[in-house]
mmCIF file of C-alpha atoms in Angstrom:
data_model
loop_
_atom_site.group_PDB
_atom_site.id
_atom_site.type_symbol
_atom_site.label_atom_id
_atom_site.label_comp_id
_atom_site.label_asym_id
_atom_site.label_seq_id
_atom_site.Cartn_x
_atom_site.Cartn_y
_atom_site.Cartn_z
ATOM 1 C CA MET J 1 -20.621 24.413 -8.317
ATOM 2 C CA ASN J 2 -17.382 25.296 -6.552
ATOM 3 C CA THR J 3 -15.826 22.510 -4.601
ATOM 4 C CA PRO J 4 -13.240 23.290 -1.983
ATOM 5 C CA PRO J 5 -9.709 22.269 -2.890
ATOM 6 C CA ARG J 6 -8.748 18.835 -1.665
ATOM 7 C CA THR J 7 -6.313 18.733 1.164
ATOM 8 C CA PRO J 8 -3.626 16.223 0.322
ATOM 9 C CA ALA J 9 -3.291 13.273 2.644
ATOM 10 C CA PRO J 10 -0.377 13.706 5.035
ATOM 11 C CA LEU J 11 2.763 11.881 4.085
ATOM 12 C CA PRO J 12 3.777 9.057 6.396
ATOM 13 C CA GLY J 13 6.091 10.369 9.068
ATOM 14 C CA PHE J 14 5.082 13.963 8.426
ATOM 15 C CA SER J 15 2.070 14.066 10.723
ATOM 16 C CA ALA J 16 3.660 16.159 13.446
ATOM 17 C CA PRO J 17 2.305 19.674 13.416
ATOM 18 C CA ALA J 18 4.750 22.475 12.840
ATOM 19 C CA ALA J 19 5.628 23.729 16.278
ATOM 20 C CA GLY J 20 7.830 26.564 17.340
ATOM 21 C CA PHE J 21 9.451 27.847 20.469
ATOM 22 C CA ASP J 22 6.115 29.298 21.624
ATOM 23 C CA GLU J 23 4.958 25.691 22.028
ATOM 24 C CA PRO J 24 8.023 23.954 23.430
ATOM 25 C CA LEU J 25 6.285 20.711 24.414
ATOM 26 C CA ALA J 26 4.729 20.386 20.963
ATOM 27 C CA MET J 27 8.163 21.102 19.525
ATOM 28 C CA LEU J 28 9.691 18.262 21.548
ATOM 29 C CA GLN J 29 6.937 15.937 20.341
ATOM 30 C CA ALA J 30 7.538 17.033 16.741
ATOM 31 C CA CYS J 31 11.223 16.235 17.286
ATOM 32 C CA HIS J 32 10.213 12.660 18.060
ATOM 33 C CA GLU J 33 8.582 12.462 14.626
ATOM 34 C CA ARG J 34 11.839 13.647 13.064
ATOM 35 C CA VAL J 35 13.750 11.104 15.157
ATOM 36 C CA ARG J 36 11.484 8.360 13.841
ATOM 37 C CA ARG J 37 12.002 9.481 10.240
ATOM 38 C CA SER J 38 15.770 9.556 10.759
ATOM 39 C CA LEU J 39 15.728 6.102 12.361
ATOM 40 C CA ALA J 40 13.649 4.754 9.463
ATOM 41 C CA LEU J 41 16.206 6.220 7.076
ATOM 42 C CA LEU J 42 19.047 4.627 9.049
ATOM 43 C CA ARG J 43 17.270 1.267 8.897
ATOM 44 C CA LYS J 44 16.870 1.698 5.146
ATOM 45 C CA VAL J 45 20.594 2.460 4.793
ATOM 46 C CA CYS J 46 21.372 -0.754 6.676
ATOM 47 C CA SER J 47 19.023 -2.789 4.486
ATOM 48 C CA ARG J 48 20.512 -1.376 1.302
ATOM 49 C CA ILE J 49 24.033 -2.172 2.487
ATOM 50 C CA GLU J 50 23.006 -5.733 3.347
ATOM 51 C CA GLU J 51 21.532 -6.061 -0.158
ATOM 52 C CA GLY J 52 24.763 -4.749 -1.660
ATOM 53 C CA SER J 53 22.889 -1.779 -3.141
ATOM 54 C CA ILE J 54 25.219 1.042 -2.187
ATOM 55 C CA ASP J 55 24.623 4.001 -4.465
ATOM 56 C CA ALA J 56 24.340 7.783 -4.338
ATOM 57 C CA ALA J 57 20.979 7.529 -2.552
ATOM 58 C CA VAL J 58 22.583 5.538 0.281
ATOM 59 C CA HIS J 59 25.390 8.086 0.599
ATOM 60 C CA GLU J 60 22.845 10.923 0.679
ATOM 61 C CA ALA J 61 20.667 9.122 3.232
ATOM 62 C CA ALA J 62 23.709 8.555 5.448
ATOM 63 C CA ALA J 63 24.447 12.292 5.261
ATOM 64 C CA ASP J 64 20.848 13.091 6.262
ATOM 65 C CA VAL J 65 20.986 10.749 9.263
ATOM 66 C CA LEU J 66 24.351 12.175 10.254
ATOM 67 C CA ARG J 67 23.048 15.732 10.041
ATOM 68 C CA TYR J 68 20.026 15.026 12.249
ATOM 69 C CA PHE J 69 21.802 13.114 14.997
ATOM 70 C CA ASP J 70 24.814 15.450 15.000
ATOM 71 C CA LYS J 71 22.822 18.688 15.171
ATOM 72 C CA ALA J 72 19.209 18.360 16.283
ATOM 73 C CA ALA J 73 19.278 15.356 18.616
ATOM 74 C CA PRO J 74 21.797 16.848 21.087
ATOM 75 C CA HIS J 75 19.608 19.960 21.463
ATOM 76 C CA HIS J 76 16.542 17.796 22.026
ATOM 77 C CA HIS J 77 18.318 15.804 24.730
ATOM 78 C CA GLU J 78 19.539 18.963 26.427
ATOM 79 C CA ASP J 79 15.998 20.389 26.352
ATOM 80 C CA GLU J 80 14.764 17.314 28.183
ATOM 81 C CA GLU J 81 17.670 17.292 30.644
ATOM 82 C CA GLN J 82 17.146 20.972 31.481
ATOM 83 C CA HIS J 83 13.359 21.292 31.448
ATOM 84 C CA ILE J 84 11.565 17.958 31.477
ATOM 85 C CA PHE J 85 13.397 15.449 33.630
ATOM 86 C CA PRO J 86 14.129 17.728 36.626
ATOM 87 C CA ARG J 87 10.486 18.821 36.746
ATOM 88 C CA VAL J 88 9.237 15.236 36.747
ATOM 89 C CA LEU J 89 11.766 14.112 39.358
ATOM 90 C CA GLU J 90 10.738 17.039 41.549
ATOM 91 C CA HIS J 91 7.005 16.279 41.375
ATOM 92 C CA ALA J 92 6.611 12.570 40.657
ATOM 93 C CA VAL J 93 5.476 10.468 43.583
ATOM 94 C CA ASP J 94 5.190 7.235 41.599
ATOM 95 C CA PRO J 95 8.430 5.242 42.044
ATOM 96 C CA ALA J 96 7.986 3.670 38.593
ATOM 97 C CA LEU J 97 7.869 7.107 36.979
ATOM 98 C CA ARG J 98 10.946 8.265 38.872
ATOM 99 C CA ALA J 99 12.783 5.093 37.817
ATOM 100 C CA ALA J 100 11.696 5.658 34.211
ATOM 101 C CA VAL J 101 13.128 9.187 34.223
ATOM 102 C CA LEU J 102 16.415 7.989 35.688
ATOM 103 C CA LYS J 103 16.586 5.363 32.928
ATOM 104 C CA LEU J 104 15.811 8.027 30.306
ATOM 105 C CA GLN J 105 18.738 10.061 31.604
ATOM 106 C CA GLU J 106 20.960 6.981 31.345
ATOM 107 C CA ASP J 107 19.609 6.422 27.830
ATOM 108 C CA HIS J 108 20.880 9.843 26.790
ATOM 109 C CA VAL J 109 24.387 8.890 27.899
ATOM 110 C CA ARG J 110 24.150 5.551 26.089
ATOM 111 C CA MET J 111 22.774 7.208 22.944
ATOM 112 C CA GLU J 112 25.633 9.679 22.891
ATOM 113 C CA SER J 113 28.175 6.885 23.294
ATOM 114 C CA GLN J 114 26.536 4.669 20.671
ATOM 115 C CA TRP J 115 26.222 7.576 18.264
ATOM 116 C CA ALA J 116 29.918 8.457 18.615
ATOM 117 C CA ARG J 117 30.808 4.982 17.337
ATOM 118 C CA LEU J 118 28.033 4.714 14.754
ATOM 119 C CA ARG J 119 28.685 8.102 13.163
ATOM 120 C CA ILE J 120 32.189 7.063 12.064
ATOM 121 C CA GLY J 121 30.838 4.564 9.532
ATOM 122 C CA LEU J 122 28.011 6.891 8.512
ATOM 123 C CA ALA J 123 30.494 9.708 7.899
ATOM 124 C CA ALA J 124 32.431 7.411 5.567
ATOM 125 C CA LEU J 125 29.204 6.538 3.737
ATOM 126 C CA ALA J 126 28.209 10.203 3.524
ATOM 127 C CA ALA J 127 31.632 10.922 2.005
ATOM 128 C CA GLY J 128 30.951 8.352 -0.708
ATOM 129 C CA ARG J 129 32.893 5.434 0.742
ATOM 130 C CA ALA J 130 31.376 2.054 1.538
ATOM 131 C CA ASP J 131 34.224 0.841 3.735
ATOM 132 C CA GLY J 132 33.704 0.970 7.463
ATOM 133 C CA PHE J 133 30.000 0.153 7.469
ATOM 134 C CA GLY J 134 29.802 -3.610 7.603
ATOM 135 C CA ALA J 135 27.973 -6.121 9.756
ATOM 136 C CA ALA J 136 29.267 -4.687 13.046
ATOM 137 C CA GLN J 137 28.076 -1.174 12.157
ATOM 138 C CA ILE J 138 24.711 -2.505 10.988
ATOM 139 C CA ALA J 139 24.260 -4.332 14.311
ATOM 140 C CA ARG J 140 25.288 -1.152 16.140
ATOM 141 C CA ALA J 141 22.773 0.861 14.094
ATOM 142 C CA ARG J 142 19.976 -1.563 14.954
ATOM 143 C CA ARG J 143 20.786 -1.352 18.680
ATOM 144 C CA PHE J 144 20.815 2.447 18.412
ATOM 145 C CA CYS J 145 17.402 2.423 16.712
ATOM 146 C CA ALA J 146 15.923 0.075 19.317
ATOM 147 C CA LEU J 147 17.237 2.228 22.163
ATOM 148 C CA TYR J 148 15.739 5.377 20.632
ATOM 149 C CA ASP J 149 12.403 3.676 19.896
ATOM 150 C CA GLY J 150 11.937 2.570 23.500
ATOM 151 C CA HIS J 151 13.183 5.881 24.841
ATOM 152 C CA ALA J 152 10.733 7.993 22.823
ATOM 153 C CA HIS J 153 7.859 5.660 23.690
ATOM 154 C CA THR J 154 8.523 6.005 27.432
ATOM 155 C CA GLU J 155 8.735 9.782 27.178
ATOM 156 C CA GLU J 156 5.494 10.022 25.231
ATOM 157 C CA GLN J 157 3.543 7.608 27.414
ATOM 158 C CA MET J 158 4.835 8.431 30.887
ATOM 159 C CA VAL J 159 6.780 11.675 31.012
ATOM 160 C CA TYR J 160 5.331 14.224 28.600
ATOM 161 C CA PRO J 161 1.728 13.806 29.835
ATOM 162 C CA LEU J 162 2.800 14.634 33.399
ATOM 163 C CA VAL J 163 4.973 17.556 32.331
ATOM 164 C CA MET J 164 2.026 19.100 30.490
ATOM 165 C CA THR J 165 0.233 19.373 33.826
ATOM 166 C CA LEU J 166 3.246 20.851 35.635
ATOM 167 C CA LEU J 167 4.250 23.748 33.394
ATOM 168 C CA ASP J 168 2.303 26.989 33.494
ATOM 169 C CA ALA J 169 2.353 29.622 30.737
ATOM 170 C CA GLU J 170 5.316 31.476 32.245
ATOM 171 C CA ALA J 171 7.391 28.294 32.597
ATOM 172 C CA LEU J 172 6.577 27.333 29.005
ATOM 173 C CA LEU J 173 7.639 30.788 27.833
ATOM 174 C CA ARG J 174 10.981 30.511 29.655
ATOM 175 C CA MET J 175 11.457 27.002 28.329
ATOM 176 C CA GLY J 176 10.809 28.166 24.756
ATOM 177 C CA ASP J 177 13.218 31.091 25.187
ATOM 178 C CA GLU J 178 15.973 28.819 26.502
ATOM 179 C CA MET J 179 15.396 26.262 23.734
ATOM 180 C CA ALA J 180 15.654 29.036 21.135
ATOM 181 C CA ALA J 181 18.832 30.409 22.724
ATOM 182 C CA ARG J 182 20.462 26.954 22.669
ATOM 183 C CA ARG J 183 19.863 26.851 18.932
ATOM 184 C CA GLY J 184 20.952 30.430 18.292
ATOM 185 C CA ALA J 185 17.437 31.367 17.154
ATOM 186 C CA VAL J 186 16.344 34.983 17.399
ATOM 187 C CA ARG J 187 12.942 35.378 18.998
ATOM 188 C CA PRO J 188 10.785 38.390 18.231
ATOM 189 C CA PRO J 189 10.196 40.713 21.184
ATOM 190 C CA ARG J 190 6.975 40.142 23.089
#
């Protein structure tokens, strides 16, 4: 008797479906999964440093965190600033939702500022040096992680559900095109 091949269980943190520019909202949600993986990696780097276990794996992990928050995160924030937040502010009647979006916009500014300081120590780690990432940088990293955790939660619980009801197929297509252009991606002709 032929049994169908077993589908492997998804790896933790890899549950987000692959999404492309044709599904921009799903792509933003998938970005949150990558943010969470990068934050978990940053937390692990901090723990290893506190344990005094700084090795090649820590340097490599620091490089991975650096790569994500230097390259992908700014695009994700710009996507939200251009396509998500203005739409919600235009249509939301609930004052709590409007206040949440304004705070999310402030979060982006704070994240950028915190990242600018945090990345200095991570860059040193990624370059193979352990200096520059002590207790102050670990505390900074933990604040950065906490800010991102709360930010993503608010977006997923309050903002994204509303946006899904506000964007029609044409708006989603334009959004996907603009997201692709920001990243220098070539989209096939439709």
